[in-house]
Every structure is written in C-alpha cells, then in structure tokens.
Short mmCIF file of C-alpha atoms and ligand atoms in Angstrom, two decimals:
data_model
loop_
_atom_site.label_atom_id
_atom_site.label_comp_id
_atom_site.label_asym_id
_atom_site.label_seq_id
_atom_site.Cartn_x
_atom_site.Cartn_y
_atom_site.Cartn_z
CA UNK D 1398 -28.66 0.92 7.55
CA UNK D 1399 -25.58 -1.00 7.65
CA UNK D 1400 -22.35 -1.00 8.08
CA UNK D 1401 -20.10 -1.53 5.57
CA UNK D 1402 -17.37 -4.58 6.16
CA UNK D 1403 -13.74 -5.15 5.50
CA UNK D 1404 -12.46 -8.52 4.99
CA UNK D 1405 -8.50 -8.05 6.29
CA UNK D 1406 -6.96 -11.55 4.43
CA UNK D 1407 -3.77 -12.13 6.66
CA UNK D 1408 -4.27 -11.52 10.14
CA UNK D 1409 -0.46 -10.85 11.55
CA UNK D 1410 1.21 -7.48 12.52
CA UNK D 1411 -0.36 -5.28 9.74
CA UNK D 1412 -4.02 -7.30 9.17
CA UNK D 1413 -4.39 -6.09 13.05
CA UNK D 1414 -3.08 -2.97 13.16
CA UNK D 1415 -5.80 -2.73 10.52
CA UNK D 1416 -9.26 -3.90 12.23
CA UNK D 1417 -8.30 -1.85 15.35
CA UNK D 1418 -8.07 1.30 12.61
CA UNK D 1419 -10.90 0.23 10.97
CA UNK D 1420 -12.98 -0.14 14.86
CA UNK D 1421 -11.19 2.90 16.11
CA UNK D 1422 -12.34 5.21 13.01
CA UNK D 1423 -15.74 3.69 13.03
CA UNK D 1424 -15.63 1.87 9.09
CA UNK D 1425 -16.65 -1.09 9.42
CA UNK D 1426 -17.27 -4.54 10.14
CA UNK D 1427 -14.38 -6.56 10.30
CA UNK D 1428 -13.11 -9.89 8.80
CA UNK D 1429 -9.93 -10.89 10.04
CA UNK D 1430 -9.32 -14.28 8.00
CA UNK D 1431 -6.04 -15.99 8.01
CA UNK D 1432 -4.46 -19.84 7.75
CA UNK D 1433 -3.80 -19.79 10.31
CA UNK D 1434 -6.91 -21.69 13.09
CA UNK D 1435 -6.68 -19.75 16.44
CA UNK D 1436 -5.07 -16.58 15.88
CA UNK D 1437 -7.46 -14.15 13.72
CA UNK D 1438 -9.87 -15.16 16.84
CA UNK D 1439 -8.26 -14.80 19.46
CA UNK D 1440 -7.22 -11.64 17.70
CA UNK D 1441 -11.04 -10.33 16.36
CA UNK D 1442 -12.49 -11.69 20.28
CA UNK D 1443 -9.58 -9.03 22.00
CA UNK D 1444 -10.37 -5.92 19.74
CA UNK D 1445 -13.93 -6.02 20.20
CA UNK D 1446 -13.28 -5.54 23.82
CA UNK D 1447 -10.97 -2.81 23.19
CA UNK D 1448 -14.62 -1.91 21.63
CA UNK D 1449 -16.38 -1.34 24.46
CA UNK D 1450 -13.28 0.61 26.34
CA UNK D 1451 -12.96 3.09 23.02
CA UNK D 1452 -17.08 3.20 22.46
CA UNK D 1453 -16.78 1.50 18.67
CA UNK D 1454 -19.62 -0.91 17.70
CA UNK D 1455 -18.47 -2.79 15.23
CA UNK D 1456 -18.17 -6.69 14.13
CA UNK D 1457 -14.79 -8.12 14.55
CA UNK D 1458 -15.65 -11.67 13.74
CA UNK D 1459 -12.12 -13.65 12.84
CA UNK D 1460 -12.47 -17.18 10.25
CA UNK D 1461 -10.26 -19.36 8.28
CA UNK D 1462 -13.11 -19.84 6.03
CA UNK D 1463 -12.94 -17.54 2.56
CA UNK D 1464 -17.16 -17.85 3.05
CA UNK D 1465 -16.63 -15.26 5.39
CA UNK D 1466 -15.53 -12.61 3.56
CA UNK D 1467 -19.18 -13.03 1.81
CA UNK D 1468 -19.64 -8.86 0.61
CA UNK D 1469 -17.26 -7.40 1.84
CA UNK D 1470 -16.85 -4.01 0.19
CA UNK D 1471 -13.24 -3.71 0.83
CA UNK D 1472 -10.58 -6.54 1.15
CA UNK D 1473 -7.71 -4.99 2.56
CA UNK D 1474 -4.49 -7.98 1.72
CA UNK D 1475 -1.55 -9.03 3.58
CA UNK D 1476 -0.98 -12.39 3.34
CA UNK D 1477 2.27 -14.10 2.62
CA UNK D 1478 5.02 -15.03 4.23
CA UNK D 1479 8.18 -12.54 4.96
CA UNK D 1480 12.19 -13.07 4.52
CA UNK D 1481 13.44 -15.73 5.61
CA UNK D 1482 17.62 -15.72 6.81
CA UNK D 1483 18.60 -18.02 3.80
CA UNK D 1484 15.67 -18.00 1.48
CA UNK D 1485 16.20 -15.86 -1.85
CA UNK D 1486 13.94 -13.93 -2.91
CA UNK D 1487 12.84 -16.39 -6.02
CA UNK D 1488 11.58 -18.82 -3.22
CA UNK D 1489 10.15 -15.53 -1.66
CA UNK D 1490 8.51 -15.07 -5.05
CA UNK D 1491 7.53 -18.31 -5.10
CA UNK D 1492 5.41 -18.75 -2.20
CA UNK D 1493 3.12 -15.79 -2.62
CA UNK D 1494 2.59 -15.88 -5.92
CA UNK D 1495 0.99 -19.14 -4.77
CA UNK D 1496 -0.69 -17.07 -1.67
CA UNK D 1497 -1.73 -14.44 -4.21
CA UNK D 1498 -3.25 -17.30 -6.58
CA UNK D 1499 -5.30 -19.07 -3.43
CA UNK D 1500 -5.91 -15.19 -1.81
CA UNK D 1501 -7.57 -14.28 -5.67
CA UNK D 1502 -9.71 -17.17 -5.72
CA UNK D 1503 -11.41 -16.39 -2.48
CA UNK D 1504 -11.76 -13.22 -3.33
CA UNK D 1505 -13.20 -13.91 -6.80
CA UNK D 1506 -15.70 -15.98 -5.39
CA UNK D 1507 -16.86 -14.91 -2.24
CA UNK D 1508 -16.73 -10.81 -2.51
CA UNK D 1509 -16.39 -9.73 -6.03
CA UNK D 1510 -17.46 -6.40 -5.89
CA UNK D 1511 -15.45 -5.58 -3.15
CA UNK D 1512 -12.44 -2.58 -3.47
CA UNK D 1513 -9.43 -5.10 -3.27
CA UNK D 1514 -5.98 -3.24 -1.20
CA UNK D 1515 -2.74 -5.51 -1.70
CA UNK D 1516 0.07 -4.21 0.81
CA UNK D 1517 1.42 -8.49 0.66
CA UNK D 1518 5.98 -7.64 -0.49
CA UNK D 1519 7.22 -7.39 -3.32
CA UNK D 1520 4.58 -5.43 -3.53
CA UNK D 1521 4.55 -4.42 -7.72
CA UNK D 1522 3.87 -7.96 -8.99
CA UNK D 1523 2.08 -9.30 -6.61
CA UNK D 1524 -0.37 -6.60 -6.93
CA UNK D 1525 -0.84 -7.54 -10.83
CA UNK D 1526 -0.83 -11.34 -10.05
CA UNK D 1527 -3.45 -10.87 -7.65
CA UNK D 1528 -5.85 -8.88 -10.42
CA UNK D 1529 -4.88 -11.71 -12.94
CA UNK D 1530 -5.86 -14.50 -10.88
CA UNK D 1531 -8.96 -12.67 -9.10
CA UNK D 1532 -9.86 -11.37 -12.35
CA UNK D 1533 -11.51 -8.65 -10.72
CA UNK D 1534 -12.26 -5.07 -12.16
CA UNK D 1535 -8.24 -3.73 -13.45
CA UNK D 1536 -9.89 -0.36 -11.16
CA UNK D 1537 -10.94 -2.30 -8.41
CA UNK D 1538 -7.63 -3.76 -7.09
CA UNK D 1539 -4.54 -0.71 -6.13
CA UNK D 1540 -1.11 -0.88 -4.42
CA UNK D 1541 -0.53 0.25 -1.15
CA UNK D 1542 3.03 1.60 -1.43
CA UNK D 1543 3.29 5.19 -2.32
CA UNK D 1544 1.14 5.94 0.67
CA UNK D 1545 4.08 5.00 3.14
CA UNK D 1546 6.59 6.33 1.10
CA UNK D 1547 5.21 9.56 1.04
CA UNK D 1548 4.87 9.51 4.49
CA UNK D 1549 7.97 8.89 5.81
CA UNK D 1550 9.75 11.45 3.59
CA UNK D 1551 6.68 13.82 5.06
CA UNK D 1552 8.01 13.17 8.42
CA UNK D 1553 11.27 13.81 7.69
CA UNK D 1554 11.36 16.72 5.56
CA UNK D 1555 8.63 17.73 8.52
CA UNK D 1556 11.33 17.04 10.73
CA UNK D 1557 14.06 19.13 8.56
CA UNK D 1558 11.47 22.70 8.15
CA UNK D 1559 9.86 22.07 11.37
CA UNK D 1560 7.23 22.26 11.08
CA UNK D 1561 3.62 20.33 11.20
CA UNK D 1562 3.49 17.76 9.62
CA UNK D 1563 0.01 18.17 8.37
CA UNK D 1564 1.79 21.09 6.30
CA UNK D 1565 3.81 18.82 4.33
CA UNK D 1566 2.58 17.69 0.73
CA UNK D 1567 5.19 14.80 -0.71
CA UNK D 1568 4.98 13.41 -4.65
CA UNK D 1569 6.84 10.31 -5.16
CA UNK D 1570 6.26 7.27 -7.97
CA UNK D 1571 7.76 4.24 -8.99
CA UNK D 1572 8.13 1.32 -6.88
CA UNK D 1573 7.98 0.45 -3.42
CA UNK D 1574 10.91 1.17 -1.05
CA UNK D 1575 14.51 1.55 -2.91
CA UNK D 1576 13.36 2.78 -6.46
CA UNK D 1577 10.87 5.08 -5.57
CA UNK D 1578 10.98 7.96 -7.36
CA UNK D 1579 10.40 11.34 -5.21
CA UNK D 1580 9.84 14.75 -7.17
CA UNK D 1581 10.82 17.62 -5.48
CA UNK D 1582 9.37 19.85 -7.30
CA UNK D 1583 6.01 18.97 -6.70
CA UNK D 1584 6.55 18.32 -2.97
CA UNK D 1585 5.62 21.14 -0.67
CA UNK D 1586 5.61 22.95 3.13
CA UNK D 1587 1.24 24.71 2.26
CA UNK D 1588 2.46 24.55 -0.76
CA UNK D 1589 5.77 26.24 -1.67
CA UNK D 1590 8.02 23.62 -3.28
CA UNK D 1591 10.91 21.98 -1.92
CA UNK D 1592 13.09 24.22 -4.44
CA UNK D 1593 11.91 26.87 -3.26
CA UNK D 1594 12.44 26.74 0.12
CA UNK D 1595 15.89 25.27 -0.51
CA UNK D 1596 16.45 29.00 -1.87
CA UNK D 1597 14.78 30.38 0.68
CA UNK D 1598 17.72 28.37 2.95
CA UNK D 1599 15.77 26.56 5.34
CA UNK D 1600 17.87 23.97 3.85
CA UNK D 1601 20.31 22.42 1.04
CA UNK D 1602 20.40 19.73 -2.11
CA UNK D 1603 22.40 17.27 0.08
CA UNK D 1604 20.40 17.71 3.39
CA UNK D 1605 17.08 16.31 0.97
CA UNK D 1606 19.24 13.79 -1.00
CA UNK D 1607 20.18 12.30 2.18
CA UNK D 1608 16.54 12.30 3.24
CA UNK D 1609 15.65 10.84 -0.28
CA UNK D 1610 18.30 8.39 0.95
CA UNK D 1611 16.98 7.77 4.26
CA UNK D 1612 12.69 7.11 2.80
CA UNK D 1613 13.99 4.98 0.07
CA UNK D 1614 15.20 2.54 2.99
CA UNK D 1615 12.64 3.72 5.00
CA UNK D 1616 11.79 0.21 5.53
CA UNK D 1617 14.81 -1.62 6.18
CA UNK D 1618 15.28 1.31 8.68
CA UNK D 1619 12.43 -0.20 11.12
CA UNK D 1620 13.20 -4.59 10.15
CA UNK D 1621 16.78 -3.53 11.50
CA UNK D 1622 15.46 -2.13 14.31
CA UNK D 1623 12.63 -3.89 15.27
CA UNK D 1624 15.31 -7.48 14.95
CA UNK D 1625 11.64 -9.57 14.16
CA UNK D 1626 9.12 -8.58 11.28
CA UNK D 1627 8.93 -4.98 9.59
CA UNK D 1628 7.17 -2.31 9.97
CA UNK D 1629 3.75 -2.58 10.44
CA UNK D 1630 1.83 1.24 12.28
CA UNK D 1631 2.63 3.63 9.35
CA UNK D 1632 1.43 0.19 6.32
CA UNK D 1633 -2.15 -0.69 8.02
CA UNK D 1634 -2.28 3.20 8.33
CA UNK D 1635 -1.76 3.80 4.64
CA UNK D 1636 -4.22 1.20 3.20
CA UNK D 1637 -7.17 2.44 5.63
CA UNK D 1638 -6.38 6.46 4.05
CA UNK D 1639 -6.95 4.42 0.31
CA UNK D 1640 -9.44 2.69 1.59
CA UNK D 1641 -11.62 5.51 3.78
CA UNK D 1642 -10.75 7.19 -0.37
CA UNK D 1643 -13.09 4.29 -1.30
CA UNK D 1644 -15.64 3.58 0.82
CA UNK D 1645 -16.39 7.50 1.85
CA UNK D 1646 -16.42 9.10 -2.09
CA UNK D 1647 -12.97 11.57 -1.22
CA UNK D 1648 -11.51 11.86 -4.36
CA UNK D 1649 -8.15 11.96 -3.28
CA UNK D 1650 -5.30 11.58 -5.11
CA UNK D 1651 -3.21 9.44 -3.49
CA UNK D 1652 0.09 7.77 -4.72
CA UNK D 1653 -0.77 3.86 -5.40
CA UNK D 1654 0.30 1.01 -7.52
CA UNK D 1655 -2.41 1.23 -9.95
CA UNK D 1656 -2.88 -0.46 -13.26
CA UNK D 1657 -1.98 1.52 -16.60
CA UNK D 1658 -2.45 0.90 -19.85
CA UNK D 1659 -0.50 3.33 -21.53
CA UNK D 1660 0.11 6.37 -18.86
CA UNK D 1661 3.41 6.86 -18.32
CA UNK D 1662 4.46 4.87 -21.43
CA UNK D 1663 3.95 1.85 -19.09
CA UNK D 1664 1.10 -0.78 -20.59
CA UNK D 1665 -0.71 -3.64 -19.23
CA UNK D 1666 1.36 -3.22 -15.71
CA UNK D 1667 0.77 -2.50 -11.52
CA UNK D 1668 3.68 0.88 -10.35
CA UNK D 1669 3.64 3.89 -8.17
CA UNK D 1670 1.39 6.77 -10.04
CA UNK D 1671 -0.94 9.00 -8.33
CA UNK D 1672 -4.86 8.11 -8.57
CA UNK D 1673 -7.63 9.80 -7.65
CA UNK D 1674 -10.07 7.32 -5.41
CA UNK D 1675 -13.37 7.04 -5.19
CA UNK D 1676 -16.61 5.51 -5.08
CA UNK D 1677 -15.42 3.95 -8.45
CA UNK D 1678 -12.51 2.85 -7.56
CA UNK D 1679 -9.85 4.05 -9.36
CA UNK D 1680 -10.96 6.05 -10.99
CA UNK D 1681 -7.80 8.23 -12.89
CA UNK D 1682 -4.88 8.19 -13.38
CA UNK D 1683 -3.04 11.26 -13.68
CA UNK D 1684 0.24 12.25 -15.78
CA UNK D 1685 2.28 15.18 -15.14
CA UNK D 1686 5.34 15.54 -16.97
CA UNK D 1687 8.68 14.32 -15.33
CA UNK D 1688 11.98 16.53 -15.16
CA UNK D 1689 14.57 13.78 -16.90
CA UNK D 1690 16.36 13.09 -14.13
CA UNK D 1691 12.40 12.11 -12.26
CA UNK D 1692 11.28 10.25 -15.82
CA UNK D 1693 15.03 7.98 -15.85
CA UNK D 1694 14.11 7.09 -12.12
CA UNK D 1695 10.73 5.87 -13.10
CA UNK D 1696 12.40 4.18 -15.77
CA UNK D 1697 14.55 2.36 -13.46
CA UNK D 1698 11.72 1.07 -11.01
CA UNK D 1699 9.20 0.05 -14.03
CA UNK D 1700 11.76 -2.36 -15.36
CA UNK D 1701 12.58 -3.66 -11.68
CA UNK D 1702 8.14 -4.52 -11.45
CA UNK D 1703 9.01 -5.58 -15.09
CA UNK D 1704 11.95 -7.78 -14.02
CA UNK D 1705 9.76 -9.51 -11.17
CA UNK D 1706 6.74 -10.09 -12.86
CA UNK D 1707 8.39 -12.00 -16.10
CA UNK D 1708 10.31 -14.55 -12.88
CA UNK D 1709 6.51 -15.11 -12.02
CA UNK D 1710 5.64 -15.96 -15.00
CA UNK D 1711 8.29 -18.73 -15.08
CA UNK D 1712 7.28 -19.72 -11.96
CA UNK D 1713 2.69 -19.97 -12.93
CA UNK D 1714 2.71 -20.32 -16.57
CA UNK D 1715 -1.43 -19.01 -16.26
CA UNK D 1716 -0.33 -15.73 -15.68
O1 TXD H 2607 4.58 -0.64 1.58
C1 TXD H 2607 3.76 -2.16 1.67
N1 TXD H 2607 3.95 -2.46 0.94
C2 TXD H 2607 4.88 -2.77 3.01
C3 TXD H 2607 4.15 -4.34 2.68
C4 TXD H 2607 4.74 -2.61 4.03
C5 TXD H 2607 5.76 -3.05 4.96
C6 TXD H 2607 5.62 -5.02 4.67
N2 TXD H 2607 4.94 -5.03 3.83
C7 TXD H 2607 4.26 -6.58 3.24
O2 TXD H 2607 3.58 -6.69 4.44
C8 TXD H 2607 5.59 -7.10 4.25
O3 TXD H 2607 7.03 -7.34 3.31
C9 TXD H 2607 4.74 -8.44 4.12
O4 TXD H 2607 4.27 -9.25 2.69
C10 TXD H 2607 2.95 -8.36 4.64
C11 TXD H 2607 2.47 -9.22 5.43
O5 TXD H 2607 3.43 -7.92 6.45
P1 TXD H 2607 3.03 -7.80 8.06
O6 TXD H 2607 4.00 -7.24 9.24
O7 TXD H 2607 1.52 -7.79 8.37
O8 TXD H 2607 3.46 -10.10 8.64
P2 TXD H 2607 2.61 -11.13 9.21
O9 TXD H 2607 2.88 -11.15 10.61
O10 TXD H 2607 4.19 -12.44 8.54
O11 TXD H 2607 1.35 -11.25 8.48
C12 TXD H 2607 1.17 -12.45 7.35
C13 TXD H 2607 0.05 -13.16 7.86
C14 TXD H 2607 0.27 -14.02 8.62
O12 TXD H 2607 -0.75 -14.29 9.47
C15 TXD H 2607 0.45 -15.39 7.94
O13 TXD H 2607 -0.25 -16.48 8.46
C16 TXD H 2607 -0.69 -15.54 6.59
O14 TXD H 2607 -0.05 -14.19 6.14
N3 TXD H 2607 -0.68 -16.43 5.96
C17 TXD H 2607 -1.85 -15.73 4.71
N4 TXD H 2607 -3.03 -15.51 5.62
C18 TXD H 2607 -4.71 -16.52 4.23
N5 TXD H 2607 -4.05 -17.14 3.19
C19 TXD H 2607 -2.18 -16.78 2.95
N6 TXD H 2607 -2.89 -18.91 2.05
C20 TXD H 2607 -1.48 -16.88 3.36
N7 TXD H 2607 -0.23 -17.48 3.76
C21 TXD H 2607 0.30 -16.53 4.99
#
C-alpha cells in the first residue's frame, strides 16, 4: 500500500519540525517546499539521515517546485514572513496575503484533494484567504491555533494541579492568542471541571485567571525568551495531531479555526471552534451553549477576525 504523502509548504522552523515528526511517527512521506532554494533540500537530506538512526523509512524531499506536491494527502502551510521591527500589521498582512495567494494557487493546481492545515499568522484571516484563493472545499481547509492554545493551557493547569498533562483537558474557543476564549467549565482534570476543583480547594479563581492570562500571551512569552523567531515544537506537534486525526479517521474533537456558516452566529468566516476531524476533513462543528462571559469574549474574537478580513479585502480585490 502506498504511504501517505504530506506536503509541507514552508520549510522554516515549524516546517522542518513537522517533517521530523512525520518521520518519527511514520505518518508517511514528506515533501518540504519553500521558495528558498537549497534549504528545503538540505533539511530533507538531514532528516532522511536521521531516519537511518531512528529506523523510519520515509522518503523526504526538498523542493521549490509545486509540481512535487502532486497528489499530497495533507498540506500543512507555514509559508510566510514574521513581523520584523518597523513593519506594521498591514505590511505583514499584505506580504502574507500574497504568499497565501501563491500557495492557494499551487495547492489548487497540484493537490486539490488534500486536507489543508494553515498555520501562518495572522491565523484566522490567513486560513480564510487560503480557502478563498485555493477554492478547495471549506471542510478540507482548516487553521491550527486552538490545539496549541489549549496545549499551553493544559500544561499550566497540570503544573498548578500537580497532575499529569495526560489527564488535563482544556476547552478554548475564538481567535489565536490574545483573543482566545478559555471555557473553564468545560476544562477538566480527568472529567472534574475547573470550577469544581476550585471549590475543592485545589486552586483559586485568581490563580486560574493568571493561568488564562499567561496562556493568552503564551506565544509572546516564547518569542521574548528565544530572542529570534517564534515557537515551533508545540505548533508542529499540534498540526500533526490534526493531520493524524484526518489520515487515520480518528474523529478527534479538536479546537480548530473552521469555516462557519451560521454556527455560533457567524457566517462566511473562519474562527476557532470545536470540530470533529475525520476522513472527510472537518466533519462536524460542535456547537456548545456558552455562558455570558464566554459569549462576550467570543464576540470580541470574531470582531477582531472580521477586521482583518476587511483589511485583506482592501489589499486584494479578488477576495
Ligand atoms: O498557532 C499558530 N497558528 C502559530 C503560528 C504558532 C506559531 C507560529 N505561527 C506562525 O507560523 C508564524 O507567525 C509564521 O507565520 C508561521 C511559520 O513559522 P516559522 O517559525 O516556521 O517561520 P519561518 O521559520 O520564518 O518559516 C517560514 C518559511 C521560510 O522558510 C520562508 O522562506 C518560507 O516560509 N516562505 C515561503 N514558502 C513558500 N512560498 C512562499 N511564497 C513563501 N514565502 C516565505
């Protein structure tokens, strides 16, 4: 049986880590695509050589030619540029929007049947633009942010409660980072909701609020410590969890930026909600009832995403 083919569009820090995970987890063969010429080839060769030691047989190929992604089962998109000093948000948006256009056209032409996971920031607007430019079915184009935000939330909660990360589940909604909306009532330790744990004296509301705040700023904390670039291990692991659920039809329920047409009062946009990912892509958007606080927080998130979409439309008339 042929191995799965996973195309990584953008072979920088996250792209390289994704390829390593694809090999280690034996998810399939990986194509590392980048506009930079030698770098993806060098990474592919280095990673293939790590496979000799690790004992995986994946074919890893570096390329700058979209033809090489032909027939990919999954495309994970990290292509773009990070914000540099002196660059406004609109400058960044303009550049990454053009990148999404090129990537969308490349995927449309060479891998129209793929499940596409976008990681490029600003996430919720870029995944929307990528779907529009590629014209792929909306349930086959999804954005990664919530899995990462909830992973950060879970880690901090596990540390606070002094329990295994395995037993902590966290529920987050909304846009990536600052506007994420954690829902403590649906976040648990082995099924015990956080509000109950507070009542049991395991923590205090103040401590949980501080953890929520740290989670929202989780990306910035790492950027500050690294001094150069942004997080890549946890973002790569998060996208791999989504790809794995699709390729193995696991039907995991994960928070992802998904296309909404009416759910949560949103129409024609992408924002972070719980979805089921299976062999059909995003098979279901799970609509939960939100309390007033979560509802208000979600609306702030939605408005922020809409503002970015308006800015994208002003930059590219075809949107
Ligand atoms: O939760 C999330 N969604 C995120 C998002 C968490 C962490 C980082 N997040 C964003 O992912 C970050 O703000 C960036 O927009 C992406 C990728 O992060 P990474 O750390 O991998 O960035 P790099 O190392 O700069 O890699 C980007 C690569 C680089 O090699 C460029 O040469 C390439 O993208 N690039 C392109 N590839 C293909 N096609 C085009 N047009 C292109 N332009 C740049």
